[in-house]
Tab-separated table of C-alpha atoms in Angstrom:
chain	number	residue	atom	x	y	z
V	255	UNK	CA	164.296	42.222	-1.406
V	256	UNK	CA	164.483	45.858	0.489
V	257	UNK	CA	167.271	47.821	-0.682
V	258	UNK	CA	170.173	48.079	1.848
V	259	UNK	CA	169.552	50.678	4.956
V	260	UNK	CA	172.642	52.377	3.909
V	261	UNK	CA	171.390	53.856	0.816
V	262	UNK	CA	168.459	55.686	2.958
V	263	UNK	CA	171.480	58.215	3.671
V	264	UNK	CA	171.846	59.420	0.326
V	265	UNK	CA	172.005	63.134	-1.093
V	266	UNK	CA	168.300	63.970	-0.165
V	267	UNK	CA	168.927	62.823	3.188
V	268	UNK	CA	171.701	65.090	3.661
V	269	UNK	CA	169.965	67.960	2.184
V	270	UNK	CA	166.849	67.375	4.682
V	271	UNK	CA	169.059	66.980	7.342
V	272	UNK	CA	170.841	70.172	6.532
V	273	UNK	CA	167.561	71.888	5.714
V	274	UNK	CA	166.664	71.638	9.476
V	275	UNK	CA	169.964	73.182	10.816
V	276	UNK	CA	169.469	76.289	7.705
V	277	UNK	CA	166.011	76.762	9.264
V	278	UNK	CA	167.113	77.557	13.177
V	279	UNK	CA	170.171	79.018	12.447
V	280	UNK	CA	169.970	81.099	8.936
V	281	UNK	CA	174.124	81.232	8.407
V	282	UNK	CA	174.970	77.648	8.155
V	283	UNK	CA	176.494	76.542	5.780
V	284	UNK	CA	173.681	74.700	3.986
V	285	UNK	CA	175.533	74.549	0.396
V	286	UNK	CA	178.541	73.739	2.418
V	287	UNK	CA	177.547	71.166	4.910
V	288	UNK	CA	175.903	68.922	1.349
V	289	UNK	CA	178.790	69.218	-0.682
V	290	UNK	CA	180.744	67.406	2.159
V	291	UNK	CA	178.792	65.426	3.333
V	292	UNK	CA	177.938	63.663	0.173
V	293	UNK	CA	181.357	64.034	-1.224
V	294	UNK	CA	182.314	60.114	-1.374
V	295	UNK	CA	178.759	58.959	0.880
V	296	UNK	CA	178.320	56.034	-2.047
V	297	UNK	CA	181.258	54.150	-1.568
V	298	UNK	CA	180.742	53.960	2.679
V	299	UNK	CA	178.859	51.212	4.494
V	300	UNK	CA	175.870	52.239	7.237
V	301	UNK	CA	177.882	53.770	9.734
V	302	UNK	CA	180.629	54.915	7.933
V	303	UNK	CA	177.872	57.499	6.159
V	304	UNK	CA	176.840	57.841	9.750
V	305	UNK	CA	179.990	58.941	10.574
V	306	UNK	CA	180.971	60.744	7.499
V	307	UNK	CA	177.486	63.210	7.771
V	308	UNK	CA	178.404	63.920	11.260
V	309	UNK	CA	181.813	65.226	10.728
V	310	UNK	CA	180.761	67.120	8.035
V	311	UNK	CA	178.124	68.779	10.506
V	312	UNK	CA	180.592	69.346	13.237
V	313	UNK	CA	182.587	71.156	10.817
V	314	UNK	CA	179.725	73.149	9.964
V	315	UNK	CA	178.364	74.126	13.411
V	316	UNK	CA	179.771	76.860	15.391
V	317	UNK	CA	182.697	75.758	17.081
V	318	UNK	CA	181.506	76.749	20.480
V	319	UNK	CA	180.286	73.674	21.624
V	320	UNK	CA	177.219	75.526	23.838
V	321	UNK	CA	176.327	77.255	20.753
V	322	UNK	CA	176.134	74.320	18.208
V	323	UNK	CA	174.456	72.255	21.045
V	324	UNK	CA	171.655	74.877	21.023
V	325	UNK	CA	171.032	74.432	17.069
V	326	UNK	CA	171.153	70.807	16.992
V	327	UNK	CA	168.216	71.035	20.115
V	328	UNK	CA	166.339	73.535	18.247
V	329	UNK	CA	166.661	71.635	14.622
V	330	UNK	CA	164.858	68.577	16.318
V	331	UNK	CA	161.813	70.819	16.622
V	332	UNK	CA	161.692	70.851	12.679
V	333	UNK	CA	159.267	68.143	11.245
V	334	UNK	CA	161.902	66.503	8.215
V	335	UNK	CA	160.826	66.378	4.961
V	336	UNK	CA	162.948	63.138	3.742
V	337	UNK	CA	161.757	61.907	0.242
V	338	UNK	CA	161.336	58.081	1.815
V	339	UNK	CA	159.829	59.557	5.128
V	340	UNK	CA	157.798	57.237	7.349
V	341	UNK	CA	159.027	54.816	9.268
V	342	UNK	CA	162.622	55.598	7.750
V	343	UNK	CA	162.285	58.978	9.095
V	344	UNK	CA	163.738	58.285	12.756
V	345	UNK	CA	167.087	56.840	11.208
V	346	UNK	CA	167.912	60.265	10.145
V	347	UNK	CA	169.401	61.441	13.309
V	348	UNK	CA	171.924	58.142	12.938
């Protein structure tokens, strides 16, 4: 049996994900953003990780919405380098 979707957003995930926004935009918060985001990831369900990444990212990006908007557009441009890659890759941007 395939392990659970859920656990594809673990730690590395995070840290790929947050690799992408370091690259565009040099001062985020890249040590920041992981300790957050993975701070209590293994006891949420799918979406709740979901969830839990992307508030940790909004409270990383700048808070002027036009700004952030433009690193999350130019991160997207950045090929991930997720440890499971492949066909998992896509689920990422969850």
């Amino acid at each position: 049996m395939a392990p659970p979707l859920k656990l594809f957003f673990d730690a590395a995930c995070v840290r790929a994900v947050g690799a992408t926004f370091a690259e565009v935009n040099p001062p985020f918060p890249l040590a920041r953003f992981v300790a957050e985001a993975t701070d209590g990831l293994d006891a949420l369900e799918l979406l709740g990780r979901g969830a839990h990444i992307a508030d940790a990212l909004a409270r990383a990006l700048p808070a002027d919405r036009a700004e952030a908007l433009a690193i999350v557009v130019a991160s997207l441009d950045v090929p991930l380098a997720l440890p499971a890659g492949g066909a998992m890759a896509p689920f990422a941007y969850l």
